[in-house]
Tab-separated table of C-alpha atoms and ligand atoms in Angstrom:
chain	number	residue	atom	x	y	z
A	1	MET	CA	10.286	4.606	7.772
A	2	ILE	CA	6.724	3.348	8.787
A	3	TYR	CA	6.667	-0.214	9.995
A	4	THR	CA	3.291	-1.858	10.366
A	5	ILE	CA	3.463	-4.906	12.766
A	6	THR	CA	0.694	-7.392	12.265
A	7	PRO	CA	1.077	-10.356	14.543
A	8	ASN	CA	-1.887	-12.202	13.177
A	9	PRO	CA	-2.626	-11.398	9.452
A	10	ALA	CA	-5.427	-12.990	7.600
A	11	ILE	CA	-6.431	-13.922	3.998
A	12	ASP	CA	-9.932	-12.936	3.564
A	13	ARG	CA	-12.179	-14.804	1.301
A	14	ILE	CA	-15.302	-12.732	0.302
A	15	VAL	CA	-18.098	-14.506	-1.027
A	16	TYR	CA	-21.016	-12.661	-2.464
A	17	LEU	CA	-24.239	-14.757	-2.727
A	18	GLU	CA	-26.983	-14.709	-5.347
A	19	GLY	CA	-29.567	-14.803	-2.526
A	20	ASP	CA	-29.343	-14.719	1.274
A	21	LEU	CA	-27.610	-17.364	3.444
A	22	THR	CA	-30.103	-20.032	4.242
A	23	PRO	CA	-29.621	-23.202	6.128
A	24	GLU	CA	-30.186	-26.662	4.392
A	25	LYS	CA	-30.237	-25.011	1.101
A	26	ASN	CA	-27.540	-24.822	-1.685
A	27	ASN	CA	-26.543	-21.103	-1.409
A	28	ILE	CA	-25.000	-20.252	-4.838
A	29	THR	CA	-22.277	-17.692	-5.058
A	30	LYS	CA	-22.418	-14.708	-7.427
A	31	GLU	CA	-18.925	-13.616	-7.096
A	32	LYS	CA	-15.897	-14.094	-4.764
A	33	TYR	CA	-12.547	-12.617	-4.324
A	34	VAL	CA	-9.432	-12.840	-1.997
A	35	ASP	CA	-8.355	-9.845	0.120
A	36	LEU	CA	-5.904	-8.895	2.834
A	37	GLY	CA	-7.019	-9.096	6.485
A	38	GLY	CA	-5.207	-7.887	9.736
A	39	LYS	CA	-5.478	-4.272	10.399
A	40	PRO	CA	-1.906	-2.989	10.141
A	41	THR	CA	-1.286	-4.578	6.724
A	42	HIS	CA	-4.224	-2.450	5.509
A	43	VAL	CA	-2.071	0.541	6.480
A	44	SER	CA	0.863	-0.485	4.511
A	45	ALA	CA	-1.278	-1.410	1.481
A	46	ILE	CA	-3.029	2.191	1.676
A	47	LEU	CA	0.399	4.016	2.108
A	48	GLU	CA	1.480	2.318	-1.093
A	49	GLN	CA	-1.429	3.968	-2.974
A	50	LEU	CA	-0.692	7.539	-1.389
A	51	GLY	CA	2.924	7.126	-2.498
A	52	ASP	CA	6.105	8.758	-1.420
A	53	THR	CA	5.984	7.261	1.999
A	54	PRO	CA	8.660	4.511	2.843
A	55	ASN	CA	7.047	1.777	4.780
A	56	LYS	CA	7.373	-1.868	5.481
A	57	ALA	CA	4.980	-4.534	6.844
A	58	THR	CA	6.193	-6.848	9.220
A	59	GLY	CA	4.788	-9.363	11.973
A	60	PHE	CA	4.204	-13.249	11.780
A	61	SER	CA	3.101	-15.307	9.064
A	62	GLY	CA	2.277	-19.083	8.695
A	63	GLU	CA	4.875	-20.907	6.395
A	64	LEU	CA	2.410	-23.349	5.094
A	65	ASN	CA	0.328	-20.861	3.080
A	66	LYS	CA	3.009	-18.015	2.899
A	67	ALA	CA	2.939	-18.041	-1.007
A	68	GLU	CA	-0.893	-16.965	-1.059
A	69	LEU	CA	-0.332	-14.163	1.492
A	70	VAL	CA	2.749	-12.789	-0.384
A	71	SER	CA	0.582	-12.826	-3.676
A	72	ILE	CA	-1.936	-10.679	-1.919
A	73	PHE	CA	0.924	-8.239	-0.577
A	74	GLU	CA	2.362	-8.130	-4.211
A	75	LYS	CA	-0.913	-7.034	-5.509
A	76	TYR	CA	-0.758	-3.936	-3.422
A	77	ARG	CA	2.925	-3.515	-4.168
A	78	MET	CA	3.803	-3.785	-0.387
A	79	ASN	CA	7.312	-3.924	0.957
A	80	HIS	CA	7.116	-6.738	3.467
A	81	GLU	CA	9.282	-8.847	5.827
A	82	PHE	CA	7.435	-11.292	8.038
A	83	ILE	CA	8.758	-13.754	10.355
A	84	ASN	CA	7.886	-17.355	9.191
A	85	ILE	CA	6.016	-19.609	11.767
A	86	PRO	CA	7.127	-23.051	10.615
A	87	ASP	CA	4.254	-25.691	10.097
A	88	GLN	CA	1.361	-23.384	10.681
A	89	ARG	CA	-1.103	-21.350	8.422
A	90	THR	CA	-1.882	-17.804	8.301
A	91	ARG	CA	-5.438	-17.761	9.286
A	92	GLU	CA	-8.349	-17.294	6.732
A	93	SER	CA	-11.601	-15.593	7.236
A	94	ILE	CA	-14.650	-16.215	5.182
A	95	ILE	CA	-16.943	-13.285	4.748
A	96	VAL	CA	-20.406	-14.138	3.187
A	97	ILE	CA	-22.209	-11.161	1.928
A	98	ASN	CA	-26.141	-11.548	1.327
A	99	ASN	CA	-27.726	-10.246	-1.852
A	100	SER	CA	-30.057	-8.041	0.365
A	101	GLY	CA	-27.173	-6.736	2.312
A	102	GLY	CA	-25.740	-7.816	5.599
A	103	SER	CA	-22.672	-10.220	5.985
A	104	TYR	CA	-21.419	-13.197	7.977
A	105	MET	CA	-17.910	-13.417	9.115
A	106	ILE	CA	-16.315	-16.719	9.906
A	107	THR	CA	-12.672	-16.634	11.139
A	108	GLU	CA	-10.063	-18.731	12.755
A	109	ARG	CA	-7.962	-17.794	15.776
A	110	GLY	CA	-4.820	-17.774	13.775
A	111	LEU	CA	-1.201	-18.239	14.495
A	112	MET	CA	0.063	-19.652	17.851
A	113	VAL	CA	3.451	-18.138	18.465
A	114	SER	CA	6.061	-19.422	20.776
A	115	ASP	CA	8.592	-17.691	22.889
A	116	SER	CA	11.325	-18.139	20.272
A	117	ASP	CA	8.944	-16.539	17.588
A	118	LYS	CA	8.477	-13.507	20.005
A	119	SER	CA	12.124	-13.240	20.432
A	120	LYS	CA	12.687	-13.114	16.748
A	121	LEU	CA	10.046	-10.334	16.534
A	122	TYR	CA	11.696	-8.250	19.427
A	123	SER	CA	15.205	-8.626	17.756
A	124	TYR	CA	13.627	-7.525	14.415
A	125	ILE	CA	12.455	-4.233	16.204
A	126	THR	CA	15.716	-3.595	18.090
A	127	GLU	CA	17.644	-4.136	14.831
A	128	ASN	CA	15.582	-2.052	12.565
A	129	ILE	CA	13.333	0.385	14.375
A	130	HIS	CA	14.743	3.540	15.673
A	131	SER	CA	13.837	7.126	16.276
A	132	GLU	CA	12.288	8.942	13.507
A	133	ASP	CA	10.567	5.746	12.694
A	134	ILE	CA	6.794	5.143	13.282
A	135	ALA	CA	5.241	1.738	14.299
A	136	VAL	CA	1.786	0.902	13.876
A	137	VAL	CA	0.941	-2.119	15.894
A	138	GLY	CA	-2.027	-4.568	15.647
A	139	LYS	CA	-3.602	-6.974	17.865
A	140	PRO	CA	-1.518	-9.838	19.018
A	141	ALA	CA	-1.699	-13.504	17.883
A	142	GLN	CA	-2.401	-16.497	20.144
A	143	GLY	CA	0.466	-17.237	22.493
A	144	PHE	CA	1.099	-13.530	22.659
A	145	SER	CA	-0.337	-12.279	25.994
A	146	VAL	CA	-1.598	-9.034	27.127
A	147	GLU	CA	1.669	-8.543	29.021
A	148	ASP	CA	3.650	-9.524	25.876
A	149	PHE	CA	1.792	-6.790	24.212
A	150	ARG	CA	2.796	-4.364	26.697
A	151	TYR	CA	6.404	-5.439	26.483
A	152	LEU	CA	6.192	-4.858	22.693
A	153	ILE	CA	5.122	-1.488	23.100
A	154	ARG	CA	7.832	-0.618	25.699
A	155	LEU	CA	10.492	-1.883	23.410
A	156	LEU	CA	9.205	0.190	20.646
A	157	LYS	CA	9.164	3.129	22.917
A	158	GLU	CA	12.765	2.359	24.203
A	159	GLN	CA	13.685	2.490	20.531
A	160	ASN	CA	12.311	6.050	20.476
A	161	ALA	CA	9.869	5.217	17.751
A	162	TYR	CA	6.494	6.981	17.318
A	163	VAL	CA	3.982	4.289	18.452
A	164	ALA	CA	0.286	4.082	16.995
A	165	CYS	CA	-2.072	1.286	17.839
A	166	ASP	CA	-5.657	0.284	16.555
A	167	VAL	CA	-6.798	-2.119	19.235
A	168	ALA	CA	-9.788	-2.591	21.462
A	169	GLY	CA	-10.598	-3.912	24.962
A	170	GLU	CA	-7.815	-4.871	27.228
A	171	TYR	CA	-5.251	-3.938	24.652
A	172	LEU	CA	-6.506	-0.399	24.184
A	173	GLY	CA	-6.218	-0.275	28.015
A	174	VAL	CA	-2.516	-1.208	27.883
A	175	ALA	CA	-1.989	1.362	25.059
A	176	LEU	CA	-3.509	4.057	27.297
A	177	GLU	CA	-1.573	2.872	30.406
A	178	GLU	CA	1.683	3.036	28.310
A	179	GLU	CA	0.761	6.529	26.999
A	180	ILE	CA	1.697	5.647	23.421
A	181	ASP	CA	1.622	8.372	20.655
A	182	PHE	CA	-1.496	7.657	18.865
A	183	ILE	CA	-4.736	5.470	19.134
A	184	LYS	CA	-8.022	5.724	17.231
A	185	PRO	CA	-10.814	3.883	18.986
A	186	ASN	CA	-14.219	4.115	17.606
A	187	LYS	CA	-17.108	5.338	19.794
A	188	HIS	CA	-18.130	1.643	20.598
A	189	GLU	CA	-14.620	0.804	21.750
A	190	ILE	CA	-14.493	3.830	23.876
A	191	ASN	CA	-18.107	3.061	25.493
A	192	ASP	CA	-16.879	-0.576	26.251
A	193	LEU	CA	-13.840	0.820	27.934
A	194	LEU	CA	-15.737	3.579	29.771
A	195	PRO	CA	-19.216	2.427	30.365
A	196	GLY	CA	-21.718	4.985	31.571
A	197	ASP	CA	-24.017	7.845	30.438
A	198	GLU	CA	-21.413	10.620	29.870
A	199	PRO	CA	-21.278	12.101	26.449
A	200	ILE	CA	-18.673	10.542	24.213
A	201	HIS	CA	-16.635	13.743	23.905
A	202	ARG	CA	-16.284	13.572	27.775
A	203	LYS	CA	-15.387	9.993	27.813
A	204	PHE	CA	-12.881	10.807	25.016
A	205	ASN	CA	-11.364	13.405	27.043
A	206	ARG	CA	-10.288	10.900	29.519
A	207	ILE	CA	-8.490	9.070	26.688
A	208	CYS	CA	-6.813	12.463	25.768
A	209	GLU	CA	-5.467	12.711	29.190
A	210	LYS	CA	-3.181	9.898	28.374
A	211	VAL	CA	-2.814	10.169	24.560
A	212	PRO	CA	-3.362	13.955	23.791
A	213	ASN	CA	-3.682	13.410	20.027
A	214	ALA	CA	-5.967	10.534	20.143
A	215	VAL	CA	-8.953	10.444	17.790
A	216	CYS	CA	-12.348	8.925	18.182
A	217	SER	CA	-13.834	7.796	14.998
A	218	LEU	CA	-17.678	8.126	14.365
A	219	GLY	CA	-18.313	6.061	11.286
A	220	SER	CA	-20.316	8.220	8.742
A	221	GLU	CA	-20.315	10.973	11.439
A	222	GLY	CA	-16.451	11.535	10.796
A	223	ALA	CA	-14.141	11.861	13.755
A	224	LEU	CA	-13.718	13.654	17.121
A	225	TYR	CA	-10.463	15.210	18.079
A	226	LYS	CA	-9.035	17.900	20.613
A	227	VAL	CA	-6.975	20.714	19.793
A	228	GLU	CA	-5.746	22.437	22.981
A	229	ASN	CA	-8.824	22.513	25.191
A	230	THR	CA	-11.435	22.494	22.269
A	231	PHE	CA	-13.191	19.352	20.717
A	232	TYR	CA	-13.841	19.322	17.226
A	233	GLN	CA	-15.659	17.045	14.907
A	234	ALA	CA	-14.583	16.657	11.268
A	235	VAL	CA	-17.606	15.170	9.140
A	236	PRO	CA	-17.177	13.897	5.657
A	237	PRO	CA	-19.739	14.476	2.885
A	238	LYS	CA	-22.202	11.745	2.096
A	239	VAL	CA	-20.780	9.267	-0.150
A	240	GLU	CA	-21.938	6.091	-1.844
A	241	VAL	CA	-20.845	3.323	0.524
A	242	GLN	CA	-19.584	0.124	-1.061
A	243	SER	CA	-18.117	-1.382	2.242
A	244	ASP	CA	-16.914	0.249	5.415
A	245	THR	CA	-14.686	-2.825	6.282
A	246	GLY	CA	-11.353	-1.380	6.764
A	247	ALA	CA	-12.466	2.262	7.193
A	248	GLY	CA	-10.749	2.540	10.714
A	249	ASP	CA	-7.573	1.298	9.241
A	250	ALA	CA	-7.662	3.989	6.209
A	251	PHE	CA	-8.266	6.517	8.812
A	252	VAL	CA	-5.246	5.562	10.779
A	253	THR	CA	-3.207	5.508	7.492
A	254	GLY	CA	-4.146	9.211	6.586
A	255	TYR	CA	-3.264	10.186	10.032
A	256	ILE	CA	0.153	8.530	10.202
A	257	TYR	CA	0.717	9.855	6.713
A	258	GLY	CA	0.180	13.279	8.275
A	259	VAL	CA	2.600	12.570	11.127
A	260	ALA	CA	5.335	11.285	8.794
A	261	ASN	CA	4.919	14.466	6.868
A	262	GLY	CA	5.019	16.891	9.833
A	263	TYR	CA	1.245	17.997	9.564
A	264	ASP	CA	-0.328	19.513	12.609
A	265	ILE	CA	-3.326	17.444	14.229
A	266	SER	CA	-5.923	19.142	12.130
A	267	ASP	CA	-4.358	18.215	8.959
A	268	ARG	CA	-3.570	14.793	10.192
A	269	VAL	CA	-7.400	14.321	10.825
A	270	LYS	CA	-8.213	15.649	7.446
A	271	TRP	CA	-6.025	13.114	5.810
A	272	GLY	CA	-7.598	10.493	8.015
A	273	ILE	CA	-10.932	11.517	6.663
A	274	LEU	CA	-9.817	11.739	2.895
A	275	CYS	CA	-8.448	8.216	3.241
A	276	SER	CA	-11.280	6.525	5.045
A	277	ALA	CA	-14.138	8.262	3.182
A	278	SER	CA	-12.537	7.275	0.003
A	279	LYS	CA	-12.066	3.631	1.270
A	280	VAL	CA	-15.635	3.263	1.995
A	281	GLN	CA	-16.488	3.860	-1.793
A	282	HIS	CA	-14.527	0.634	-2.563
A	283	TYR	CA	-15.120	-3.002	-1.971
A	284	SER	CA	-11.775	-3.765	-1.051
A	285	SER	CA	-10.796	-3.490	2.658
A	286	CYS	CA	-7.643	-1.488	1.627
A	287	GLN	CA	-8.533	0.133	-1.452
A	288	ILE	CA	-8.671	3.982	-1.932
A	289	ASN	CA	-8.622	6.310	-4.902
A	290	LYS	CA	-6.908	9.637	-4.654
A	291	GLU	CA	-9.240	10.958	-7.245
A	292	ASP	CA	-12.153	10.831	-4.461
A	293	PHE	CA	-10.063	13.243	-2.338
A	294	GLY	CA	-11.067	16.678	-4.173
A	295	PHE	CA	-14.755	16.043	-3.443
A	296	ILE	CA	-14.137	14.847	0.095
A	297	GLU	CA	-11.904	17.923	0.952
A	298	ASN	CA	-14.264	20.522	-0.574
A	299	ASN	CA	-17.301	19.247	1.273
A	300	LEU	CA	-15.520	18.224	4.701
A	301	LYS	CA	-17.262	20.129	7.589
A	302	ILE	CA	-15.521	20.830	10.826
A	303	HIS	CA	-17.384	22.101	13.919
A	304	GLU	CA	-16.719	22.655	17.661
A	305	VAL	CA	-18.227	20.104	20.082
A	306	ILE	CA	-19.490	21.549	23.247
B	1	ATP	P1	-13.122	-0.632	11.234
B	1	ATP	O1	-14.323	-1.497	10.931
B	1	ATP	O2	-12.059	-0.621	10.037
B	1	ATP	O3	-12.349	-0.904	12.486
B	1	ATP	P2	-13.892	1.676	12.719
B	1	ATP	O4	-15.253	1.122	13.204
B	1	ATP	O5	-12.886	1.537	13.721
B	1	ATP	O6	-13.561	0.799	11.510
B	1	ATP	P3	-15.223	3.999	11.796
B	1	ATP	O7	-15.609	4.891	12.937
B	1	ATP	O8	-16.331	3.217	11.333
B	1	ATP	O9	-13.915	3.225	12.185
B	1	ATP	O10	-14.813	4.749	10.471
B	1	ATP	C1	-13.621	5.407	10.428
B	1	ATP	C2	-13.692	6.501	9.463
B	1	ATP	O11	-13.971	6.070	8.187
B	1	ATP	C3	-14.620	7.750	9.873
B	1	ATP	O12	-13.950	8.629	10.752
B	1	ATP	C4	-15.073	8.257	8.613
B	1	ATP	O13	-14.100	9.198	8.238
B	1	ATP	C5	-15.007	7.057	7.644
B	1	ATP	N1	-16.172	6.412	7.189
B	1	ATP	C6	-16.770	5.421	7.943
B	1	ATP	N2	-18.001	5.269	7.464
B	1	ATP	C7	-18.375	6.121	6.758
B	1	ATP	C8	-19.379	6.436	5.668
B	1	ATP	N3	-20.535	5.819	5.893
B	1	ATP	N4	-19.369	7.538	4.864
B	1	ATP	C9	-18.264	8.289	4.862
B	1	ATP	N5	-16.984	8.026	5.578
B	1	ATP	C10	-17.266	6.955	6.517
B	2	MG	MG1	-17.249	1.251	12.433
B	3	MG	MG1	-11.644	-0.108	14.169
């Protein structure tokens, strides 16, 4: 079973404007819709679209607006079991998209979890997640310190689960120190963690010393990975991009799908590229279309990086 653990999910309100956002003006909307926010939930939504991959989304959710979050989960047919936080609301993010391109994101800090909420999550993990299971962990909510995050990772490892994280900053540092099974920083996240002028694949190599099967994603330039002592870059073909929000989560989904199916690292990366280069062709942060895969696979280029 693949468990996605989202400590701070979000309800995203995407607003497209007729013009560009201007102060002291009545900014008229062209279109608006509601989408899922909080990275690991995207992984569950995309796994459902891939099919044949048992998975469950868990984490914390606010009791006061639970019905709306659940309605979004159900739109993606997700299997979900979140721990209720009483008297709180799951955060909402407002994403304003200008007619001429470019966007603004306004978000809330989200749930504030107590020691008793954290204990419930830890119990859920010890009761449900075991060896053979895969856990995809997201960035913590308020009240969940970096050391709590370390504890969560250690607990998952004690349960013998395969642990994957897509986190940045100090959380990425902890994921490396704890030598988890998979991380996918993008190149900006690696540059923030390891400043300096070294080429990105040299910095990435320092990441691989801790997590040998890590991947560094490079946006439209694809992804960097290491097999034995050689670095490779897998580059997707040029596609028509509608939105790159959630591209990283789609990559993680494809990779984890490969782990669950026993694929080697090259095929895991290929599935990461298939899912993510499909995702960018759709507006929603967790929408793919398997019909996009043929073109991507036939035009995917892989070269060595020296
Ligand atoms: P996120 O914003 O979701 O956190 P990220 O910055 O972590 O994303 P990226 O490196 O931007 O992740 O993208 C992840 C993957 O998505 C890339 O490896 C690539 O396969 C695909 N991708 C991103 N942008 C494009 C694009 N313009 N065209 C094709 N594929 C893309
Ligand atoms: Mg990016
Ligand atoms: Mg990312």
